[in-house]
PDB file of C-alpha atoms and ligand atoms in Angstrom:
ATOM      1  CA  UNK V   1     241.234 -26.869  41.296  1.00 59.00           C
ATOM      2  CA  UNK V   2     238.430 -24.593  42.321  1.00 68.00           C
ATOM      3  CA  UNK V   3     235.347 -26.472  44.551  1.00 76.00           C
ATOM      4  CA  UNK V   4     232.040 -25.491  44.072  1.00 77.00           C
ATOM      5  CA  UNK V   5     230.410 -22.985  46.762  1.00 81.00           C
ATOM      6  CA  UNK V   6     227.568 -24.674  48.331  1.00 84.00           C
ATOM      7  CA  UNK V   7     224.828 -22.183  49.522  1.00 86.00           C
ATOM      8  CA  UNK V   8     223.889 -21.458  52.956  1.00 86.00           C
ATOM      9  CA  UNK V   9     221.103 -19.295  54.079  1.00 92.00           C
ATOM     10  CA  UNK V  10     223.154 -18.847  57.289  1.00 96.00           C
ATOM     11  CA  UNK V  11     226.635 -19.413  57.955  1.00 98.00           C
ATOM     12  CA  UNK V  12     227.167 -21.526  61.591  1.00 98.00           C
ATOM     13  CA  UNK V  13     230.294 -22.688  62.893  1.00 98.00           C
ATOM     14  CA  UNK V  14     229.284 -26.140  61.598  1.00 97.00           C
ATOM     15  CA  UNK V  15     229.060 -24.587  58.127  1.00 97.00           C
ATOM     16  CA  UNK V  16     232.578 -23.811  58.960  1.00 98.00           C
ATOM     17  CA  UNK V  17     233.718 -27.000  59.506  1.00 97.00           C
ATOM     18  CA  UNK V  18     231.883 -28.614  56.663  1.00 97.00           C
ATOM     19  CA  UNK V  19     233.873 -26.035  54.235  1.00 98.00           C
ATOM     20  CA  UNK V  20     237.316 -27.287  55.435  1.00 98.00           C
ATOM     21  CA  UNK V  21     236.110 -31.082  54.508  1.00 97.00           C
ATOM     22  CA  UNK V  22     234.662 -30.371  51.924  1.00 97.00           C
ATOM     23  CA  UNK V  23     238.084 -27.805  50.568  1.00 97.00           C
ATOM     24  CA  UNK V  24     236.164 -24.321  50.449  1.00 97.00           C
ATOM     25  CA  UNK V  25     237.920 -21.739  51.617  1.00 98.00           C
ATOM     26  CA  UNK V  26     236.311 -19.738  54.260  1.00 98.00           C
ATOM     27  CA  UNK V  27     236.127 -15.678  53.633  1.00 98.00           C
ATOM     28  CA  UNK V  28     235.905 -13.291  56.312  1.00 98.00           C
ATOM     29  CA  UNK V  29     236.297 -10.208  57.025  1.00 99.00           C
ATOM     30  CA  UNK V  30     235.827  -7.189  59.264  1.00 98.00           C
ATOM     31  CA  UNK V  31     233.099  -4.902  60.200  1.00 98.00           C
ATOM     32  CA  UNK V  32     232.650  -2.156  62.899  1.00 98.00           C
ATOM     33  CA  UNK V  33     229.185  -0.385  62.186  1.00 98.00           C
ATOM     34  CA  UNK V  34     225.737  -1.143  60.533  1.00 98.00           C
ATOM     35  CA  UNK V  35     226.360   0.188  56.883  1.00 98.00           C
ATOM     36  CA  UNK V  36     229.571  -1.745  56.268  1.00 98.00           C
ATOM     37  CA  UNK V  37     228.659  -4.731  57.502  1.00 98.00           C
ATOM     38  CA  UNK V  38     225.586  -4.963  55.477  1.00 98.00           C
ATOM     39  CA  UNK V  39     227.883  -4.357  52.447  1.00 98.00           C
ATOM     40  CA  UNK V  40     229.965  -7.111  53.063  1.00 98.00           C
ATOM     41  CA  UNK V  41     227.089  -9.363  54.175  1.00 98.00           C
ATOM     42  CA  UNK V  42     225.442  -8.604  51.069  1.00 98.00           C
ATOM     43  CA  UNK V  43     228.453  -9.428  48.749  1.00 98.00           C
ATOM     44  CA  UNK V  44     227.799 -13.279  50.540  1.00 97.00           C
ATOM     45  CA  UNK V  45     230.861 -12.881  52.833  1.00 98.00           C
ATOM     46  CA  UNK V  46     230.871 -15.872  55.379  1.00 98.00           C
ATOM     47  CA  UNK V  47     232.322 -14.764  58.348  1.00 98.00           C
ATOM     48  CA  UNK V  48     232.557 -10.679  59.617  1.00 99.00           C
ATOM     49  CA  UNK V  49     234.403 -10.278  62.369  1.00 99.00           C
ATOM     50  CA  UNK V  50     233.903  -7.135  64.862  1.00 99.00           C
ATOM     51  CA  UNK V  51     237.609  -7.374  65.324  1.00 98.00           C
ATOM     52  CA  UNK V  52     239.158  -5.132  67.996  1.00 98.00           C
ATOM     53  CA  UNK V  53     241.240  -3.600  65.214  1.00 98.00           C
ATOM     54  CA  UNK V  54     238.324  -0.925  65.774  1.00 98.00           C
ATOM     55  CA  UNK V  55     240.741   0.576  67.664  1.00 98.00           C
ATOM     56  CA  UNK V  56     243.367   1.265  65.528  1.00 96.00           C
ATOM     57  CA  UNK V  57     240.199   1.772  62.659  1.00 97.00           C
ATOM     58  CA  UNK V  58     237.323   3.657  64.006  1.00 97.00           C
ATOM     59  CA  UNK V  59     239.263   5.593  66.692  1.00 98.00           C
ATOM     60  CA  UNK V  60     242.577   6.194  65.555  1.00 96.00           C
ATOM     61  CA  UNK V  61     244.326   4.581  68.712  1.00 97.00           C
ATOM     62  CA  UNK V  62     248.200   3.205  67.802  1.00 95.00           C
ATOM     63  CA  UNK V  63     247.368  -0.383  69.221  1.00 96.00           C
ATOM     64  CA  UNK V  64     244.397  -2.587  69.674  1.00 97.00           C
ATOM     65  CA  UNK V  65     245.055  -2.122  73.835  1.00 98.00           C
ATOM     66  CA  UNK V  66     242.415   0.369  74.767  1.00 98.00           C
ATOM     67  CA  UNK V  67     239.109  -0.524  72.976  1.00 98.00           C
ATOM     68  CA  UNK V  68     236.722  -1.380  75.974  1.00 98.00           C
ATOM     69  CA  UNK V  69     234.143  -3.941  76.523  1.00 98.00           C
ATOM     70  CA  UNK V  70     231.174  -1.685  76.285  1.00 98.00           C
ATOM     71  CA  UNK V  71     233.104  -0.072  73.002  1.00 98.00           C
ATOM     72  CA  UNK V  72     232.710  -3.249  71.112  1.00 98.00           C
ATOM     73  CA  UNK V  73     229.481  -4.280  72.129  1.00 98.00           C
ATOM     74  CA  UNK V  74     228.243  -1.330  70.741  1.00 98.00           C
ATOM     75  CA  UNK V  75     230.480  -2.369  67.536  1.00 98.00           C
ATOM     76  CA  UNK V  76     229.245  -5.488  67.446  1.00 98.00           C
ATOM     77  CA  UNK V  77     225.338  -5.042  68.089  1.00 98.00           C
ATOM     78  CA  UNK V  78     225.828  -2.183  64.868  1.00 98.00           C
ATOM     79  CA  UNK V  79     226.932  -5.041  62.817  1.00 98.00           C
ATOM     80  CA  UNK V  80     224.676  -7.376  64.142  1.00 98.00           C
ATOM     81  CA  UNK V  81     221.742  -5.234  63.036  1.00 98.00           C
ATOM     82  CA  UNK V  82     222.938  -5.904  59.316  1.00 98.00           C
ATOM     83  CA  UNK V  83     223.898  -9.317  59.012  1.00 98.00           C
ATOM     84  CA  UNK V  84     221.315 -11.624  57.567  1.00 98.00           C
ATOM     85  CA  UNK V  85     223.288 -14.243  56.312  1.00 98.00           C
ATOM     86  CA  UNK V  86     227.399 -14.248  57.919  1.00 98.00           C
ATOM     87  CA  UNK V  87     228.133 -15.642  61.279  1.00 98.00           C
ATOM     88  CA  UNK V  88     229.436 -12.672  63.341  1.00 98.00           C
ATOM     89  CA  UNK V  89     232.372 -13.031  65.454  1.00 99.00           C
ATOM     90  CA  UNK V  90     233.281 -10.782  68.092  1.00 99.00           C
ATOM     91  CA  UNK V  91     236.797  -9.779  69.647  1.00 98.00           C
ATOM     92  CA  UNK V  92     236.701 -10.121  73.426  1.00 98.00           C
ATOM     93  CA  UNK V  93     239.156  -6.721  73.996  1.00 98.00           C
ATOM     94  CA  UNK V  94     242.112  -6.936  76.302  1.00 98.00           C
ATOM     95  CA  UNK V  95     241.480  -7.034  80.167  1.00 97.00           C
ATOM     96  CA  UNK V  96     238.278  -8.272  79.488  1.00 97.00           C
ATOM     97  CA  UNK V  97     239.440 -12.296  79.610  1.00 97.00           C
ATOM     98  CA  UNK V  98     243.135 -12.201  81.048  1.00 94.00           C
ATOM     99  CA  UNK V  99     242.469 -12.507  84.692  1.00 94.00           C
ATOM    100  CA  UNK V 100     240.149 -14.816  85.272  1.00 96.00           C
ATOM    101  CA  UNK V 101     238.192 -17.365  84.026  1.00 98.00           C
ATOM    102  CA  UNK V 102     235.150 -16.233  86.004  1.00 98.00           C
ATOM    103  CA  UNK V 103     235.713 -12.540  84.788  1.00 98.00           C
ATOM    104  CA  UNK V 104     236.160 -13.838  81.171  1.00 98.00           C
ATOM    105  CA  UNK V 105     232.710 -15.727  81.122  1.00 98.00           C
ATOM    106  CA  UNK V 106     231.359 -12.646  82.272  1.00 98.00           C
ATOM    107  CA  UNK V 107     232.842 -10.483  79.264  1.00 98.00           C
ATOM    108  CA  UNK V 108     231.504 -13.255  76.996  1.00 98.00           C
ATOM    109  CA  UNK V 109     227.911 -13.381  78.383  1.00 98.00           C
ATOM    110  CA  UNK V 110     228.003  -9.515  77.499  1.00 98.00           C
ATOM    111  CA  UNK V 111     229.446  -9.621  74.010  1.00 98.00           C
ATOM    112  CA  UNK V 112     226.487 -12.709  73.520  1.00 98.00           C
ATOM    113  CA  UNK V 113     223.064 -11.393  75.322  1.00 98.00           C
ATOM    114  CA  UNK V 114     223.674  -7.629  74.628  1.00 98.00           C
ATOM    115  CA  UNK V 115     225.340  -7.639  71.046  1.00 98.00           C
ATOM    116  CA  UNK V 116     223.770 -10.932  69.779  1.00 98.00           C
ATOM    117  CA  UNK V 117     226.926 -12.095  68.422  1.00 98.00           C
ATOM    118  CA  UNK V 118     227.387 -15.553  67.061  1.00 98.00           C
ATOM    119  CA  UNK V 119     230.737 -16.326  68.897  1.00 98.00           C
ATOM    120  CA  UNK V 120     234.187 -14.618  70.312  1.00 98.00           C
ATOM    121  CA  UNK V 121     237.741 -14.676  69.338  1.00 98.00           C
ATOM    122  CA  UNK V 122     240.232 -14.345  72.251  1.00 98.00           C
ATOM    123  CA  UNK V 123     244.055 -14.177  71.455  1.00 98.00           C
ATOM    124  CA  UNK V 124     246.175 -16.830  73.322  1.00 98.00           C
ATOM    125  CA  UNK V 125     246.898 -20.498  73.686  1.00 98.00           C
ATOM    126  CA  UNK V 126     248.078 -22.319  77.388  1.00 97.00           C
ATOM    127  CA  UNK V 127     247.903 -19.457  79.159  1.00 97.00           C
ATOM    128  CA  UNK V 128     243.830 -19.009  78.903  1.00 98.00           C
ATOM    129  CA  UNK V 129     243.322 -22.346  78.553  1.00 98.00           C
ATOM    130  CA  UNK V 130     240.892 -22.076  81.817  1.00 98.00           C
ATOM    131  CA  UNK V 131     239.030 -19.015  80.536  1.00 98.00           C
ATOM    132  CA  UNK V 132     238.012 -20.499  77.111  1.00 98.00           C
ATOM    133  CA  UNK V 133     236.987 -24.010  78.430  1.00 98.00           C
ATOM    134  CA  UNK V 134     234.528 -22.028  80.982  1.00 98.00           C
ATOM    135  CA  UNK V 135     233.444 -20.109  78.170  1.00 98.00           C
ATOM    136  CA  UNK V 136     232.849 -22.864  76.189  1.00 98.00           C
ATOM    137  CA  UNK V 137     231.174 -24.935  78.797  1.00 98.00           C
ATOM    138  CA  UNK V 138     228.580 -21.885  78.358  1.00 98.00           C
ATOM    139  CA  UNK V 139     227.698 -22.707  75.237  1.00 98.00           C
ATOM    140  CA  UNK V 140     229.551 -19.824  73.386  1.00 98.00           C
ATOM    141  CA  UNK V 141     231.209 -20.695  70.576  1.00 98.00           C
ATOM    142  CA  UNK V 142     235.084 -19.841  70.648  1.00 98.00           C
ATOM    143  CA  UNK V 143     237.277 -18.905  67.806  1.00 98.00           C
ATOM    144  CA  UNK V 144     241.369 -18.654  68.475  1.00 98.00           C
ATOM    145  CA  UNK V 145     243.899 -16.456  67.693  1.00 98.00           C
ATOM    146  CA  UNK V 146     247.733 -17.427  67.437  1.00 98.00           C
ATOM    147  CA  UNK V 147     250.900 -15.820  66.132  1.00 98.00           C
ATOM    148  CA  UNK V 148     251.050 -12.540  66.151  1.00 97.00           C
ATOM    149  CA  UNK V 149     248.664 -11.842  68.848  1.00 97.00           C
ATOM    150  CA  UNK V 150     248.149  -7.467  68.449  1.00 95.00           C
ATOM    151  CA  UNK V 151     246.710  -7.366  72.124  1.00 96.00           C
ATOM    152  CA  UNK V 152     250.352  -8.176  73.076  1.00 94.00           C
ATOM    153  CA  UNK V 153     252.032  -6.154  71.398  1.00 93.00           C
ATOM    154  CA  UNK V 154     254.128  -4.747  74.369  1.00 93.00           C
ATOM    155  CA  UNK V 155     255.099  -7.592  75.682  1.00 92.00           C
ATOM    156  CA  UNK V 156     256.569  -8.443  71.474  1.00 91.00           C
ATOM    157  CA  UNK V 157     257.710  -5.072  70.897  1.00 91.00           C
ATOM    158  CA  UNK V 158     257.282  -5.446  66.838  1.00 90.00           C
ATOM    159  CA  UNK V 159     254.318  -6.118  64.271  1.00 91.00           C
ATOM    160  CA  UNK V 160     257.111  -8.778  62.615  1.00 93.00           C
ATOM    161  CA  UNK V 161     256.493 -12.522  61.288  1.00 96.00           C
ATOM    162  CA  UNK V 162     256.159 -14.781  64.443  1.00 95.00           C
ATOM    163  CA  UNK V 163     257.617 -18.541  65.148  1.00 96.00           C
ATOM    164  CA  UNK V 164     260.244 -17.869  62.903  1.00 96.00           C
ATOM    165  CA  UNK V 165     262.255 -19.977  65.282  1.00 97.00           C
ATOM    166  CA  UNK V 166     261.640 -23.638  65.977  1.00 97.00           C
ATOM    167  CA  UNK V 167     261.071 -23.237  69.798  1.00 97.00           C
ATOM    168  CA  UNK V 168     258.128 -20.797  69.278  1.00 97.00           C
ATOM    169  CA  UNK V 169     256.571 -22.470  66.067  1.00 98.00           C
ATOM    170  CA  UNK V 170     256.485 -26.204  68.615  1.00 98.00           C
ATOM    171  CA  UNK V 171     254.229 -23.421  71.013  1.00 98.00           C
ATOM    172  CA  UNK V 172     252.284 -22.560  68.590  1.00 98.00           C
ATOM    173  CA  UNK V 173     251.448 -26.233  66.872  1.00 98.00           C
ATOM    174  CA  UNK V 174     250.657 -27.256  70.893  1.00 98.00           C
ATOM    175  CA  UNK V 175     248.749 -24.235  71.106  1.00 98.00           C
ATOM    176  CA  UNK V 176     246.847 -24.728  67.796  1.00 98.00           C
ATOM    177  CA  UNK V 177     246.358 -28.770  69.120  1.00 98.00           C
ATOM    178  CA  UNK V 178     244.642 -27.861  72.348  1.00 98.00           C
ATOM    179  CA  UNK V 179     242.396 -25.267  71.210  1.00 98.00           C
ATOM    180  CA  UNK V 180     241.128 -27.523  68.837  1.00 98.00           C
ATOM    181  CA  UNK V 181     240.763 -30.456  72.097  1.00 98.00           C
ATOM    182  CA  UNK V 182     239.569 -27.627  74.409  1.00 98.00           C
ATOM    183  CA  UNK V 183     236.861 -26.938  71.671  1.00 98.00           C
ATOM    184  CA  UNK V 184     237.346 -24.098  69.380  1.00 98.00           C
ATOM    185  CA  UNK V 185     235.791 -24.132  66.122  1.00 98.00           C
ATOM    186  CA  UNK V 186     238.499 -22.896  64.503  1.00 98.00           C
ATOM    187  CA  UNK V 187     241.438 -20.183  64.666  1.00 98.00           C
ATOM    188  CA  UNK V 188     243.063 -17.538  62.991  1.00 98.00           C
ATOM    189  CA  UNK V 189     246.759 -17.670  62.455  1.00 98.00           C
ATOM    190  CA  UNK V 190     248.036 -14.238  62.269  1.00 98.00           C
ATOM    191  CA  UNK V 191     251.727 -13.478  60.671  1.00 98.00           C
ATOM    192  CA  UNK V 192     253.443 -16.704  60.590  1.00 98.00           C
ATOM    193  CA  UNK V 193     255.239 -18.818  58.085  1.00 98.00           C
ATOM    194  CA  UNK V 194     253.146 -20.042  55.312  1.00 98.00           C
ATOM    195  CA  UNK V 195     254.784 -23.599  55.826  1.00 98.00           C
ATOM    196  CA  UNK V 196     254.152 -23.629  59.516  1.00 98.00           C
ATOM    197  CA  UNK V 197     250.379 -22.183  59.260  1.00 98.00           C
ATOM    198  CA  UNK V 198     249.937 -24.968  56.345  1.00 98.00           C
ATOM    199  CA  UNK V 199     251.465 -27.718  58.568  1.00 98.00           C
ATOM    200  CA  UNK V 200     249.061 -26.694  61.346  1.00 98.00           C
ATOM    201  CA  UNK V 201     245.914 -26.359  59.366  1.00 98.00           C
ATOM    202  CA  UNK V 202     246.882 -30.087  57.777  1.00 98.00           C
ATOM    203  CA  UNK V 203     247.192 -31.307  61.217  1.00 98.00           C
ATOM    204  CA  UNK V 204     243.759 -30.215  62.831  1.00 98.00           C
ATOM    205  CA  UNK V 205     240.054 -30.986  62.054  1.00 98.00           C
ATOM    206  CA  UNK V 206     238.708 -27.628  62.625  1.00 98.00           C
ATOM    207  CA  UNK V 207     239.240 -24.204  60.084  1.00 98.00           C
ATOM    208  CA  UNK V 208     242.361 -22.453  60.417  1.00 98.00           C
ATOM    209  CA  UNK V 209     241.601 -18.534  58.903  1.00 98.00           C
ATOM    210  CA  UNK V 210     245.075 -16.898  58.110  1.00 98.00           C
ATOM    211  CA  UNK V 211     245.617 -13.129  57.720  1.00 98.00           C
ATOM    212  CA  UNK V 212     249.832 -13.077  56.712  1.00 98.00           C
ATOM    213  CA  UNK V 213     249.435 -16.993  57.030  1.00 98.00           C
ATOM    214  CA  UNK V 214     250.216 -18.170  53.045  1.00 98.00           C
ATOM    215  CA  UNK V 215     247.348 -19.815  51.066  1.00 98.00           C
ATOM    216  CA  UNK V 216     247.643 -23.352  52.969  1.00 98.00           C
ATOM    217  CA  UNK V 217     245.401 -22.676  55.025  1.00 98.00           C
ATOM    218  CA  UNK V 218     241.535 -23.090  55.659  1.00 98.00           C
ATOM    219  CA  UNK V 219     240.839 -19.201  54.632  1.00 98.00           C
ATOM    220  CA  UNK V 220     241.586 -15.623  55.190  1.00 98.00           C
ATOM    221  CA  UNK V 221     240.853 -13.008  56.531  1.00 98.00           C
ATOM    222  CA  UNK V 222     241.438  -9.189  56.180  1.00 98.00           C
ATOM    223  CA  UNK V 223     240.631  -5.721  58.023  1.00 98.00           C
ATOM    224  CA  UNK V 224     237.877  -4.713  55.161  1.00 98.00           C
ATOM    225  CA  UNK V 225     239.443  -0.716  55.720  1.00 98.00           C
ATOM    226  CA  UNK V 226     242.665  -1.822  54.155  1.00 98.00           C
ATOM    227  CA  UNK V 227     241.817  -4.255  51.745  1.00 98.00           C
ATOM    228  CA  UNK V 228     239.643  -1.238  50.475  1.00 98.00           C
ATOM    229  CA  UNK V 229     242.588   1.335  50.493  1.00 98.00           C
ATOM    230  CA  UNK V 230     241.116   3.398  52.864  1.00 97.00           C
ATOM    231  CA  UNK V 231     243.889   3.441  55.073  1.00 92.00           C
ATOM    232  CA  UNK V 232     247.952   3.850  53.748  1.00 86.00           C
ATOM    233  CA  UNK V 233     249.796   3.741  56.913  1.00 83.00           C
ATOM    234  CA  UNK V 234     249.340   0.057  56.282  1.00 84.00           C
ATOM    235  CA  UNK V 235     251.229  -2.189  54.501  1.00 91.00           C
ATOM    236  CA  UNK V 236     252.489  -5.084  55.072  1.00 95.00           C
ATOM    237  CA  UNK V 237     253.066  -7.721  52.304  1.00 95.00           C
ATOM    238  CA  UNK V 238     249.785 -10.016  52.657  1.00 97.00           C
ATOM    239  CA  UNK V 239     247.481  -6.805  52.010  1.00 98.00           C
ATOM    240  CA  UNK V 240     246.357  -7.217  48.592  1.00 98.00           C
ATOM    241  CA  UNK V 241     244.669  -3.615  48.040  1.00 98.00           C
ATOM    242  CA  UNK V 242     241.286  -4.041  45.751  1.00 98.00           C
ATOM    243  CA  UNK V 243     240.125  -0.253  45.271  1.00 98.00           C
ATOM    244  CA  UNK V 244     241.942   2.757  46.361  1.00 97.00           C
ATOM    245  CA  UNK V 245     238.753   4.138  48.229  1.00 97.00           C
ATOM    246  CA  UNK V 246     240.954   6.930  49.911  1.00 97.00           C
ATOM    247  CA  UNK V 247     241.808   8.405  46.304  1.00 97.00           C
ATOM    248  CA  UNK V 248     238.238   7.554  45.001  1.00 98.00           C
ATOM    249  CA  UNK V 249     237.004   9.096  48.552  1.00 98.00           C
ATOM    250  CA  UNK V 250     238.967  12.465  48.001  1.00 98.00           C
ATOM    251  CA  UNK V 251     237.856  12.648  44.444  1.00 98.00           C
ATOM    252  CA  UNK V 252     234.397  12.525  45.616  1.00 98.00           C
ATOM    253  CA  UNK V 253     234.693  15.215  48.774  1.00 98.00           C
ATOM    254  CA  UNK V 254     236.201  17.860  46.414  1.00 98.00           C
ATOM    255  CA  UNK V 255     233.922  17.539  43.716  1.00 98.00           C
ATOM    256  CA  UNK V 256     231.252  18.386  46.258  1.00 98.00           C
ATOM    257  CA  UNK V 257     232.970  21.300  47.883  1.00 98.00           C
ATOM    258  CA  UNK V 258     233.313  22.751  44.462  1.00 98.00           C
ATOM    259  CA  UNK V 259     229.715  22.036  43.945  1.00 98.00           C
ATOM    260  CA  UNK V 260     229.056  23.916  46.795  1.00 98.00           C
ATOM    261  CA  UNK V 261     231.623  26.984  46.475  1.00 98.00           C
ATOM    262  CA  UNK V 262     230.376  27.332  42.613  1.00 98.00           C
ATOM    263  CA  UNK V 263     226.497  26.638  43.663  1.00 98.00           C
ATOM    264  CA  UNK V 264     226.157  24.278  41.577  1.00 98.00           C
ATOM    265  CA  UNK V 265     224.680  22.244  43.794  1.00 98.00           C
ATOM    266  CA  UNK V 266     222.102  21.814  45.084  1.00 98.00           C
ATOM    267  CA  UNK V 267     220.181  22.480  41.388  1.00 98.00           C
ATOM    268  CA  UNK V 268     216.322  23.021  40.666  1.00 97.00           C
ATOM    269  CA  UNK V 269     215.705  19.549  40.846  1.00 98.00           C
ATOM    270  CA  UNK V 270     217.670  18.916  44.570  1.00 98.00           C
ATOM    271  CA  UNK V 271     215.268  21.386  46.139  1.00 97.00           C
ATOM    272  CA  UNK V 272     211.653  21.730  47.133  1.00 97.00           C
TER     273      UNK V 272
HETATM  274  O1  LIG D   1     240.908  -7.348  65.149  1.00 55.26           O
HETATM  275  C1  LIG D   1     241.057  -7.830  64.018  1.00 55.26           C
HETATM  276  O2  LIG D   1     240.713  -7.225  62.982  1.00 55.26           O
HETATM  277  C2  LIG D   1     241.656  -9.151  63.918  1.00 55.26           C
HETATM  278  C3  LIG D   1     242.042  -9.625  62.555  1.00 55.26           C
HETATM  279  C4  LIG D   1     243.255  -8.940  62.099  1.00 55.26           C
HETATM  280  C5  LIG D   1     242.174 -11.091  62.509  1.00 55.26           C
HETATM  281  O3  LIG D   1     241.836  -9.801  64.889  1.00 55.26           O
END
């Protein structure tokens, strides 16, 4: 059964929450500089995150670990810039929140007043409990991230499925259940069972956004780069690819180097 899209001039988190009632799925995805994001804005998107996956994206880095606060503010006020309709999240990057609560308000405040960001995502349940309530208490908005958690990645060692096993998908559900009391308008669910993310987006009032997550959930979300096909290093099962920009890219590049070698280009008409 498909449910009519209602229009929004401008997405808010309680647009967000109004979907899930309502059974729209949410669409998000990512964005890192001005140009892309006012693609995807344009093509009526509803959420673009500025997702620290600019790391591995923009700069070529292995793991999301060394993108820096001042890095993805200036992400994130690019992207800003272009949005005129999405609500734009923003990653708060590792060692920017872990600490300290007082040290993670502080990161937030940044990412808000100097980006203009709508809200940030922070990876973690229990253990930041303290950070995102003071963050919260400022009047950000805070969106979650469980399961596999990429800022971690050291301490999991792989990029595989998480809570697998029953002892780490009961963490996650009381995870998922206290970000919701704490406040957070909604979460992403990255790389978990389809049955489990289902069960946990049934459970909970507020949008659950999967990326590797099944289709029971509230929506999805992908990096925009690889659901483009501009990167192959990529691929894990829940990528569906829709272009193959890297081939179409190529295509392009050597058609204008031959242009140039030959002289074709520029013509009479491409000069002055
Ligand atoms: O940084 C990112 O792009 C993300 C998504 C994969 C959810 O966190």
């Amino acid at each position: 059964m498909s449910i009519a899209k209602k229009e929004y001039k401008r997405i808010t988190i309680k647009s967000l929450v109004e979907m899930k009632k309502r059974g729209e799925k949410i669409s998000m995805l990512t964005a890192y500089d001005f140009t892309m994001a006012k693609i995807v804005d344009k093509s009526g998107i509803d959420v673009v995150l500025v997702g620290d996956s600019a790391s591995n994206v923009m700069a070529g880095h292995e793991t999301t670990v060394p993108i820096t606060l001042d890095q993805m503010i200036y992400h994130a006020t690019s992207v800003v810039r272009a949005i005129t309709r999405a609500l734009v999240v923003v990653d708060l990057p590792f060692g920017s929140y872990q600490s300290d609560p007082k040290g993670a308000l502080k990161s937030a405040i940044r990412i808000m007043k100097e980006s203009g960001g709508h809200a940030v995502k922070m990876e973690g349940g229990k253990e930041i409990k303290e950070s995102i309530k003071r963050i919260l208490n400022a009047g950000i908005p805070v969106m979650g991230h469980l399961g596999l958690t990429p800022q971690s990645i050291y301490k999991f060692g792989t990029y595989t499925v998480r809570a697998k096993e029953e002892e780490e998908a009961n963490k996650l559900k009381e995870d998922a259940l206290l970000l919701e009391k704490i406040g957070c308008f909604a979460i992403v669910l990255e790389k978990v069972p389809a049955k489990l993310a289902q069960e946990v987006a049934e459970s909970l009032t507020i949008p659950i956004i999967g990326i590797g997550a099944g289709g029971g959930v509230d929506g999805q979300v992908l990096v925009t780069h690889d659901m483009l096909g501009m990167t192959h290093e990529f691929n894990p099962r829940f990528l569906r690819r829709y272009l193959d920009m890297d081939n179409e890219m190529n295509l392009a590049f050597k058609r204008y180097i031959d242009d140039v070698k030959s002289s074709d280009f520029p013509n009479e008409s491409e000069q002055y």
